[in-house]
Short mmCIF file of C-alpha atoms in Angstrom, two decimals:
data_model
loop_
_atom_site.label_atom_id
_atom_site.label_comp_id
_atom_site.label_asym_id
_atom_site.label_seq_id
_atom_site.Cartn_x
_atom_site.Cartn_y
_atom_site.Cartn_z
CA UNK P 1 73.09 -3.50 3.09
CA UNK P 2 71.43 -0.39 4.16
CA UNK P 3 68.39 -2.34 4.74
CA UNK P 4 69.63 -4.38 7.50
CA UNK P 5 71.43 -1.71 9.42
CA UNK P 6 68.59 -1.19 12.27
CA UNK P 7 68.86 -4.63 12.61
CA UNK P 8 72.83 -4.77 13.07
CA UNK P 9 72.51 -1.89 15.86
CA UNK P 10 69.55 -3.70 18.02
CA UNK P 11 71.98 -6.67 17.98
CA UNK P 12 75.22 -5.01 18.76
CA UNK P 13 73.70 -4.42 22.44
CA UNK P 14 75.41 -7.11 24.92
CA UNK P 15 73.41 -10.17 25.98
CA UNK P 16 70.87 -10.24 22.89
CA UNK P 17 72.33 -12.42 20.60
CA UNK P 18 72.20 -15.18 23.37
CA UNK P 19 68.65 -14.15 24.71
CA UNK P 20 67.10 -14.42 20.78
CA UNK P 21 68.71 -17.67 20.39
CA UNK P 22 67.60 -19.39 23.17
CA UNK P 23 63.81 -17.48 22.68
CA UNK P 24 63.76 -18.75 19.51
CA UNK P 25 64.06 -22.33 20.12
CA UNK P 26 61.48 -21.78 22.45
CA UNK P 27 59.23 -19.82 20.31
CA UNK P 28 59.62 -22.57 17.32
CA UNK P 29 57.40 -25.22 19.08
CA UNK P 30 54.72 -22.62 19.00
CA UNK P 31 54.06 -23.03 15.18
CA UNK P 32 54.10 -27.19 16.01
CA UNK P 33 51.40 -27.80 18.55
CA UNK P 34 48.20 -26.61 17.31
CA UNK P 35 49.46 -28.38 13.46
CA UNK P 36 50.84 -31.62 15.32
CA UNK P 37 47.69 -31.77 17.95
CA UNK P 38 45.11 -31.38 14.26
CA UNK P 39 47.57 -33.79 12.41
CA UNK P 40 47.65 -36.21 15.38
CA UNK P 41 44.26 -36.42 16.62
CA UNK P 42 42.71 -36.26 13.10
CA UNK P 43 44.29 -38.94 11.92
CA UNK P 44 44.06 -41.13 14.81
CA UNK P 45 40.40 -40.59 15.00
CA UNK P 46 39.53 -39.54 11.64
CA UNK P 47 37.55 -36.17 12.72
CA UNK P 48 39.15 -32.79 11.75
CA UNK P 49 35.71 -31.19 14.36
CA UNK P 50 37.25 -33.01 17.33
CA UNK P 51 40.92 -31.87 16.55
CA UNK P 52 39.75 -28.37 16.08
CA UNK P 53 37.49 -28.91 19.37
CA UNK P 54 40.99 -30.01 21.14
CA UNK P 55 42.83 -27.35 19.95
CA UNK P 56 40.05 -24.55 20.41
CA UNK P 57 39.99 -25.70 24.15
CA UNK P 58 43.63 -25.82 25.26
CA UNK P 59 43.76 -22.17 23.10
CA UNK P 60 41.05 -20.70 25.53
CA UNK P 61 42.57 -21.74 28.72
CA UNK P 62 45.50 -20.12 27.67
CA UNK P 63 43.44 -17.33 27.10
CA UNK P 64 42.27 -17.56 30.44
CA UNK P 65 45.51 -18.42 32.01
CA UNK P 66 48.17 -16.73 30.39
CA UNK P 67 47.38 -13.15 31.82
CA UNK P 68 47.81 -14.51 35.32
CA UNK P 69 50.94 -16.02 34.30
CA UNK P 70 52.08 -12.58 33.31
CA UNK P 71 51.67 -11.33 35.71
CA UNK P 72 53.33 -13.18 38.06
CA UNK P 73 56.48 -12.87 35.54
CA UNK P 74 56.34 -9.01 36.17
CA UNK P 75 56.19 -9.45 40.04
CA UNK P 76 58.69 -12.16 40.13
CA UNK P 77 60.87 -11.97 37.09
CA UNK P 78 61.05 -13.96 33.97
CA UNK P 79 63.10 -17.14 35.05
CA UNK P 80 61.15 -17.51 38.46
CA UNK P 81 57.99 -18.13 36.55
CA UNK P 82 58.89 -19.30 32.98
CA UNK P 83 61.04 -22.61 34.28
CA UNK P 84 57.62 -24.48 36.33
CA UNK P 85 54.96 -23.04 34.55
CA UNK P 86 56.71 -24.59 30.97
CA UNK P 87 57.24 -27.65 32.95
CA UNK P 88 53.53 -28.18 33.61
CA UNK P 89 52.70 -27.02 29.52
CA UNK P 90 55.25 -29.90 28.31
CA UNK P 91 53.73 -32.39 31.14
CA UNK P 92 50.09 -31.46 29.82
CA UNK P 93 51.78 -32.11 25.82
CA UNK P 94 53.37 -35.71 26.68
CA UNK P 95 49.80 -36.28 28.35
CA UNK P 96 48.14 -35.62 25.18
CA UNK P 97 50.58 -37.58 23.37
CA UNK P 98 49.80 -41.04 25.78
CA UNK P 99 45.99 -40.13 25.36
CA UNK P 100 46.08 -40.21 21.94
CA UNK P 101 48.82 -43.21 21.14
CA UNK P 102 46.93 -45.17 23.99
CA UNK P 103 43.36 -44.58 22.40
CA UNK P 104 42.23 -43.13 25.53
CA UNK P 105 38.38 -41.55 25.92
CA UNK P 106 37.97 -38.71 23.90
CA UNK P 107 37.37 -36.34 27.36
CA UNK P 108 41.15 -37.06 28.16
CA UNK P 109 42.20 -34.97 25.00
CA UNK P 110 40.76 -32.00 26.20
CA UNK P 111 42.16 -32.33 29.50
CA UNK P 112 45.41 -33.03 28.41
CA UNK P 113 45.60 -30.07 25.99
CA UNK P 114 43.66 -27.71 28.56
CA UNK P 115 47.41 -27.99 30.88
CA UNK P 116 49.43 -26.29 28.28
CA UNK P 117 48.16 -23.34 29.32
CA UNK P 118 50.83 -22.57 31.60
CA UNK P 119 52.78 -21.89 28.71
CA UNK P 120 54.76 -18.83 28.99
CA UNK P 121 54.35 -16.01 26.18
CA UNK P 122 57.87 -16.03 24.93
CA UNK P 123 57.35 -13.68 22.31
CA UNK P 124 56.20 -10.85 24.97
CA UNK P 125 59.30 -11.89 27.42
CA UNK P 126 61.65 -11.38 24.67
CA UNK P 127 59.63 -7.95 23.38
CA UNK P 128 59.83 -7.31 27.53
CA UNK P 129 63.67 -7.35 27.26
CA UNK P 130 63.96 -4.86 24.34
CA UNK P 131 61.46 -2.41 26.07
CA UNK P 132 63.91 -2.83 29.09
CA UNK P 133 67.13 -1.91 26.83
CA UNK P 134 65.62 -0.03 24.19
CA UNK P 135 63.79 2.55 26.70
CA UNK P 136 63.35 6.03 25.16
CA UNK P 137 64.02 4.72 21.65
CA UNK P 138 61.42 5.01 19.28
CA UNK P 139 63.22 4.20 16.32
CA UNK P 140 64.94 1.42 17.46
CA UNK P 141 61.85 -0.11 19.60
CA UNK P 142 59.92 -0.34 16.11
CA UNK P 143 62.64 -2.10 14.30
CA UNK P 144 62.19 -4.55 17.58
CA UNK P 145 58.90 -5.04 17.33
CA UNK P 146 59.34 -5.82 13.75
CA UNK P 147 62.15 -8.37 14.27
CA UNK P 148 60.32 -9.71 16.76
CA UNK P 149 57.12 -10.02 14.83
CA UNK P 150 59.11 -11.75 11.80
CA UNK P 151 60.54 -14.21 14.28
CA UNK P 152 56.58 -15.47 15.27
CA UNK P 153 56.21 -15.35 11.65
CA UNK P 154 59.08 -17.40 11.05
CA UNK P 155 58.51 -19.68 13.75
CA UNK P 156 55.32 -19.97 11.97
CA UNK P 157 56.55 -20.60 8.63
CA UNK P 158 58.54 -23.58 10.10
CA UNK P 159 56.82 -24.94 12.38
CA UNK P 160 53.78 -26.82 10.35
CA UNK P 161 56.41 -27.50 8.50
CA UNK P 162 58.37 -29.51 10.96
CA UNK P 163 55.36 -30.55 12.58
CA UNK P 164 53.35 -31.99 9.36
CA UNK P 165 57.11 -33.65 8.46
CA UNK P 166 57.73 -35.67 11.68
CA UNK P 167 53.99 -36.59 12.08
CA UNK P 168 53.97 -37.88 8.76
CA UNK P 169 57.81 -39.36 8.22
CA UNK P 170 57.62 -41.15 11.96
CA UNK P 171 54.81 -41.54 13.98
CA UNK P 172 51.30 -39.17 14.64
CA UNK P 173 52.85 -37.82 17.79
CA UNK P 174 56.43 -37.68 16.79
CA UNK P 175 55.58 -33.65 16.07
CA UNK P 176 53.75 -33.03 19.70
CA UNK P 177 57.22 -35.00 21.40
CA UNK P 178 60.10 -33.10 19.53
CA UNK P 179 57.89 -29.64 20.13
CA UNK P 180 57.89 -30.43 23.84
CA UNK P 181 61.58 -30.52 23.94
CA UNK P 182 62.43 -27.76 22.06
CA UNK P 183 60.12 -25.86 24.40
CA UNK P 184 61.71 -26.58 27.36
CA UNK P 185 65.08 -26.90 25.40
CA UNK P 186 64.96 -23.12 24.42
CA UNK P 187 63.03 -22.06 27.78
CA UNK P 188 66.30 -23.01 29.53
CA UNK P 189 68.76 -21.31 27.60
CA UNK P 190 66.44 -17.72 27.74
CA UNK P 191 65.81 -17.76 31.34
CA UNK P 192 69.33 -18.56 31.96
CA UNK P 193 70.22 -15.45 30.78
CA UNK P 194 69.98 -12.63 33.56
CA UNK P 195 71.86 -9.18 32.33
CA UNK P 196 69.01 -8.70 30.02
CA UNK P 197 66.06 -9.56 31.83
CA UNK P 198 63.59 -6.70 33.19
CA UNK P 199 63.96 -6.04 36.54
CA UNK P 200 61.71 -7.30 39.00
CA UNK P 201 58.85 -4.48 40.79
CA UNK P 202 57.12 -6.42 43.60
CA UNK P 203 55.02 -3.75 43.76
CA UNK P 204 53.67 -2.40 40.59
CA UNK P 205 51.80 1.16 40.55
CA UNK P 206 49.47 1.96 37.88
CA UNK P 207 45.78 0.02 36.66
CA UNK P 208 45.60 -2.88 35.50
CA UNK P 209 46.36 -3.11 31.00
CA UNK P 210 42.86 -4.40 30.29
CA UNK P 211 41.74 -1.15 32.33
CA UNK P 212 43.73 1.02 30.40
CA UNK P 213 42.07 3.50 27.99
CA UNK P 214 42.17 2.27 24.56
CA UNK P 215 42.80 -1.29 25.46
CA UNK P 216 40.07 -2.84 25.27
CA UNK P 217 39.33 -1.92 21.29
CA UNK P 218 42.79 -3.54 20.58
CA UNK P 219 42.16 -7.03 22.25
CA UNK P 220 39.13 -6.81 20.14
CA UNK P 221 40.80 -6.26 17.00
CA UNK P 222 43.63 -8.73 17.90
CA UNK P 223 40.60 -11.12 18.58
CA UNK P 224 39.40 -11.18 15.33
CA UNK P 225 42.33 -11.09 14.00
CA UNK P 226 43.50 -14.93 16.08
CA UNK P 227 40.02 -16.41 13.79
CA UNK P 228 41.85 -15.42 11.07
CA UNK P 229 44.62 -17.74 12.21
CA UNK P 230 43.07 -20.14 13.32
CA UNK P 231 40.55 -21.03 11.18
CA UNK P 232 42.98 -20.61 8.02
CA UNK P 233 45.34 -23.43 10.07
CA UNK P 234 42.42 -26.15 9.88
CA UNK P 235 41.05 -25.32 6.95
CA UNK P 236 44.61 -25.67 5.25
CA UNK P 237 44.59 -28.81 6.74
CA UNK P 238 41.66 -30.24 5.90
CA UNK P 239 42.20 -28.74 2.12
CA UNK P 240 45.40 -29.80 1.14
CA UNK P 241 44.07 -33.99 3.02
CA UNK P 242 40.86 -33.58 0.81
CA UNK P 243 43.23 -32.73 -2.37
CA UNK P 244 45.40 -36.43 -1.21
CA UNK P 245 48.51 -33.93 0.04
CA UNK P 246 48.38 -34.09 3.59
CA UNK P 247 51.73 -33.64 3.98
CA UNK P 248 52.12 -30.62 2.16
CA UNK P 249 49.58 -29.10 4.27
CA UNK P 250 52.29 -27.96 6.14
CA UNK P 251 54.82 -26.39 3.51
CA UNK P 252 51.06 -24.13 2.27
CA UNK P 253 50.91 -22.66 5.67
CA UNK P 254 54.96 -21.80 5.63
CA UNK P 255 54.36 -19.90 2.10
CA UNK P 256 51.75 -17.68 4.07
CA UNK P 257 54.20 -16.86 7.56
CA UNK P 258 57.05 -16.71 4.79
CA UNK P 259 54.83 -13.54 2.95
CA UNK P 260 54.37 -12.20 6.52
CA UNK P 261 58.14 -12.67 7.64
CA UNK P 262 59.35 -11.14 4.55
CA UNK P 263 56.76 -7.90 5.10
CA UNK P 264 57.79 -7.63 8.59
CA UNK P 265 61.60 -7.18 8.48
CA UNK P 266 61.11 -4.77 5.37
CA UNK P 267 58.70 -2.53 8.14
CA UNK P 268 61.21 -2.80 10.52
CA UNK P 269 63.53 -1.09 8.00
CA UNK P 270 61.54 2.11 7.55
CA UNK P 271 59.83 4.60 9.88
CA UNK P 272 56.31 4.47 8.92
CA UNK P 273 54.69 8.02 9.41
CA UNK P 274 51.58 8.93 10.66
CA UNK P 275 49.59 8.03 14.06
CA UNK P 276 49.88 4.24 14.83
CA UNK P 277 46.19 4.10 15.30
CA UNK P 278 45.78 5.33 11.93
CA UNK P 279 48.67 2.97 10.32
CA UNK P 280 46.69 -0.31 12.47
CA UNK P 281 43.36 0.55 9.94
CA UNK P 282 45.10 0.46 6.91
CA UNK P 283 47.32 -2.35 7.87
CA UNK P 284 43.94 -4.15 8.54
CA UNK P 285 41.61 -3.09 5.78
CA UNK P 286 44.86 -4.71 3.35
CA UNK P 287 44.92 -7.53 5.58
CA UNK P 288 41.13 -8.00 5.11
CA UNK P 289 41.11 -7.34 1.37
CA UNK P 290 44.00 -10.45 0.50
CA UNK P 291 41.95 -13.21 2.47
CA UNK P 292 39.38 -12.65 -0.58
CA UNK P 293 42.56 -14.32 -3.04
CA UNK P 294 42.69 -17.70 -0.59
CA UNK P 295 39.29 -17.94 -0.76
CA UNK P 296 39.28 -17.67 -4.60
CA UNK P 297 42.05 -19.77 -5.15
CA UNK P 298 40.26 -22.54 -3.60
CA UNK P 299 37.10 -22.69 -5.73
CA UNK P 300 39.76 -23.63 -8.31
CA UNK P 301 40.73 -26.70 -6.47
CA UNK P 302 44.66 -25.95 -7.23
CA UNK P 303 46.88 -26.61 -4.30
CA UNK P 304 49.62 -24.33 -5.40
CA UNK P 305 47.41 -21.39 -6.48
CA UNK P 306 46.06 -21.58 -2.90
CA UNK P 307 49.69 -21.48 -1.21
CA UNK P 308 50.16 -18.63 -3.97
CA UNK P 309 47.00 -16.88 -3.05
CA UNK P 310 48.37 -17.36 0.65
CA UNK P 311 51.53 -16.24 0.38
CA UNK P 312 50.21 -12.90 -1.02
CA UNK P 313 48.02 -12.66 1.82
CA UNK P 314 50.55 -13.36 4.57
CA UNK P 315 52.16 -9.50 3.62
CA UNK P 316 49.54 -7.90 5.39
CA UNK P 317 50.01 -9.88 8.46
CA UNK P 318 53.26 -8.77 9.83
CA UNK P 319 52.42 -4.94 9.34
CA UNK P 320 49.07 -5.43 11.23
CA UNK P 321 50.67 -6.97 13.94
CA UNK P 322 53.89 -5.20 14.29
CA UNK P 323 51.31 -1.96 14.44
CA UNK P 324 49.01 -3.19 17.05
CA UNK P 325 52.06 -4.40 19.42
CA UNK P 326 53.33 -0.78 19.24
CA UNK P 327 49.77 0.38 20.31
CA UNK P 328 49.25 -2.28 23.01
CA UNK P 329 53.50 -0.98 24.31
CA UNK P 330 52.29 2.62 24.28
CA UNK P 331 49.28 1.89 25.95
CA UNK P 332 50.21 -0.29 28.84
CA UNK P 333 50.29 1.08 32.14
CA UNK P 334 54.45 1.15 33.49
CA UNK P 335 55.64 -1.94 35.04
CA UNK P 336 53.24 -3.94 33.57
CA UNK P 337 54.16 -4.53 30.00
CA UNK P 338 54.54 -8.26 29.82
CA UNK P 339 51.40 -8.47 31.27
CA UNK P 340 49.55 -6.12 28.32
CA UNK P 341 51.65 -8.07 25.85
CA UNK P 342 49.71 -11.38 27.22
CA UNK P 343 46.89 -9.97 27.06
CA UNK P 344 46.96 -9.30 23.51
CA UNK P 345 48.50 -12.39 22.96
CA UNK P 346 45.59 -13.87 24.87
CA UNK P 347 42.87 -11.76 22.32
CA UNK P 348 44.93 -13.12 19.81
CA UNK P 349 45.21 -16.93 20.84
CA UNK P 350 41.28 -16.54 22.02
CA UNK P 351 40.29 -15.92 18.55
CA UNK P 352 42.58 -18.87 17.19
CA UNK P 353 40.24 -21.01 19.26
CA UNK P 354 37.00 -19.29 17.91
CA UNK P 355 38.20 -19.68 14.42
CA UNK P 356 39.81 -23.13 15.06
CA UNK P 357 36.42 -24.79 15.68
CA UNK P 358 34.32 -23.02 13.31
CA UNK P 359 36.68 -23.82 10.16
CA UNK P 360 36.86 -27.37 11.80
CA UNK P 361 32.83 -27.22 11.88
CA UNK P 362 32.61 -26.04 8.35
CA UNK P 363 34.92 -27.74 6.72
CA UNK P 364 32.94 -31.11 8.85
CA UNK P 365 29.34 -30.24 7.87
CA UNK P 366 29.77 -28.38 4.17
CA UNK P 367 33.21 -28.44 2.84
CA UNK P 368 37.19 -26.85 2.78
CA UNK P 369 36.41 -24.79 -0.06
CA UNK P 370 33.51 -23.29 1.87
CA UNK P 371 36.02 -22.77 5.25
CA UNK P 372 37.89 -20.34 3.80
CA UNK P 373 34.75 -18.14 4.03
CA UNK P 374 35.51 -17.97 7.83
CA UNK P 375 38.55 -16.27 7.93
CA UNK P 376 37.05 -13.95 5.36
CA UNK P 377 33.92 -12.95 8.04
CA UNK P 378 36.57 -12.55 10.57
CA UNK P 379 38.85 -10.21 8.60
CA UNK P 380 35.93 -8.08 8.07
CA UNK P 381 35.16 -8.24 11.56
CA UNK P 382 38.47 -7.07 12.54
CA UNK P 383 38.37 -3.76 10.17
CA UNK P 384 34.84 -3.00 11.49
CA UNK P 385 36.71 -3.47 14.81
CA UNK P 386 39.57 -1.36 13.88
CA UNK P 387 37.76 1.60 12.04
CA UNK P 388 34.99 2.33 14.88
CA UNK P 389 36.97 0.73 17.94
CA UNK P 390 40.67 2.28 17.63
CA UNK P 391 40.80 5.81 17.91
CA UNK P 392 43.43 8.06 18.00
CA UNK P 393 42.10 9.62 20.65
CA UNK P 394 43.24 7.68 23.49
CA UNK P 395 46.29 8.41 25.72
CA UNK P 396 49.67 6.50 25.00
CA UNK P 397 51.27 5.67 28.13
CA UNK P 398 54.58 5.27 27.12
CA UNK P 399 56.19 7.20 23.83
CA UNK P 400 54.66 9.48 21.17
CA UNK P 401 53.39 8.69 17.70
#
């Protein structure tokens, strides 16, 4: 099919077959442990506030750490770094795990959760890689970015999935346990494969990425943009358990990354035209405008005409993100691209954690239907962010528009 021919080419290059596999399996457990940790401690203690507390703490001390950890990737290469700084994430899981099966004090949650934020951002290693072999191509860099944007979506998609299936079919922490190993699992196979990886600059010119003109608005909108994640997760959650169908809480959540996954390997097939900080606002006013059909659809109390309502909404996702991960490439300073990828990443995961607790907090205090106002206010948020705070006028680093 015509279609898929951008996506033959990027994988006709040697060594990327192997690298995607193996960043894949690693990348999976990523759409487990924020569902499995909700699923987990919510049950176990019967409060969706203090699984969205959990959750919204180990998210910002990745936000905190994951930068750092970036860096040290770019200065010492991928496998160097990745291997013991995964170790201590899945030590910090299988913590949480004995905290919560052993009905230890609710303190040692947060601690426990808190030490997963060592864990490498796979998705910018493997984007890392195709900047490496895909330098000087526009064309085929895009169609990257939108693979690459489809495979967090699909990861996504089945991930709760998994998550909501082995917490419910075997034990509360059955999800948490298999997503360990399948981190590590995959994190093993990627770093193990060399020809691809970046090489290494010890010493890297250039200012730092969050210094970098026309940074800063970006992490903002990707910020707003992680509330609409996260608060949609836990108020999903806490929806589909108040409707007596906890565990297809997780199949909902797939329907939206399926809408997302779909949109973003049909974007990768095109050339979109126009400057990319023009394509981000219209990618995020669309974005903004759907989360008004979730929020409708669950006024009506209907489980499926919510995971309709969210699958329509999921198309805008992909584009918007695809978009500003193009921006956040162009705009990095050389040598330190895994580094700016983390740090949107970090915006991104930041704003999970935002929107994680305040959709746990509403949904605790007035009601699910009501929670789906949050990622509403944080849509809108993001297009304020997006129309005032992205301008075109701001130096790429890297490639033309």
């Amino acid at each position: 099919m015509p279609r898929l021919a951008p996506y033959r080419r990027l994988f006709r290059l040697p060594g990327t077959r192997a690298f995607t596999a193996g960043n894949l399996i690693a990348r999976l457990p990523m759409g487990m442990f924020s569902v499995s940790a909700v699923v987990m401690i919510a049950g176990t203690r019967g409060s969706y506030a203090l699984a969205g507390a959990v959750t919204a703490t180990g998210l910002a001390a990745t936000a905190v750490v994951a930068p750092w950890t970036a860096r040290l990737v770019d200065r010492h290469g991928q496998a160097r770094v990745a291997l013991p700084a995964t170790a201590i994430a899945v030590l910090g899981s299988l913590a949480l795990l004995l905290c919560v099966r052993h009905d230890a004090p609710d303190w040692t949650l947060f601690a426990s959760y808190a030490a997963t934020a060592t864990t490498p951002n796979t998705g910018g290693m493997s984007r890392a890689r195709w900047a490496h072999l895909l330098a000087g191509d526009t064309k085929g860099l895009h169609t990257a970015h939108s693979f690459e944007q489809a495979a967090d979506e699909l990861c996504f998609m089945l991930g709760p999935v998994l998550a909501t299936f082995l917490c419910g079919a075997l034990f509360p922490q059955a999800g948490t346990l298999v997503g360990a190993v399948l981190l590590l699992t995959g994190m093993l196979l990627f770093t193990s494969r060399r020809a691809t990886e970046p090489p290494v600059r010890r010493h890297i010119p250039g200012k730092a990425p969050l210094r970098a003109p026309g940074m800063p608005p970006l992490l903002a909108v990707c910020l707003a943009t992680g509330g609409i994640f996260g608060a949609t997760e836990v108020v999903t959650l806490a929806f589909a358990d108040a409707a007596g169908h906890r565990t297809a809480a997780g199949a909902v959540l797939a329907l939206q990354a399926a809408g997302s996954c779909a949109a973003g390997l049909l974007y990768g097939a095109v050339r979109p035209a126009g400057p990319a900080a023009r394509r981000l606002a219209w990618c995020v006013a669309a974005m903004a405008a759907l989360l008004v059909l979730p929020l409708l659809a669950a006024r009506t109390g209907s489980l499926p005409l919510l995971a309709a309502a969210l699958l329509v909404a999921g198309t805008a996702t992909a584009p918007t993100m695809v978009t500003t991960m193009t921006l956040v490439q162009r705009r990095t300073p050389e040598g330190r691209l895994n580094e700016g990828m983390t740090l949107a990443v970090t915006g991104l995961l930041g704003g999970i954690a935002g929107g994680s607790a305040l959709g746990g907090w509403t949904v605790e205090h007035v009601s699910a239907t009501a929670g789906y106002g949050v990622p509403v206010a944080a849509g809108a948020l993001a297009l304020a962010l997006a129309l005032t705070g992205v301008s075109n006028r701001f130096t790429d680093h890297r490639t033309p528009h």
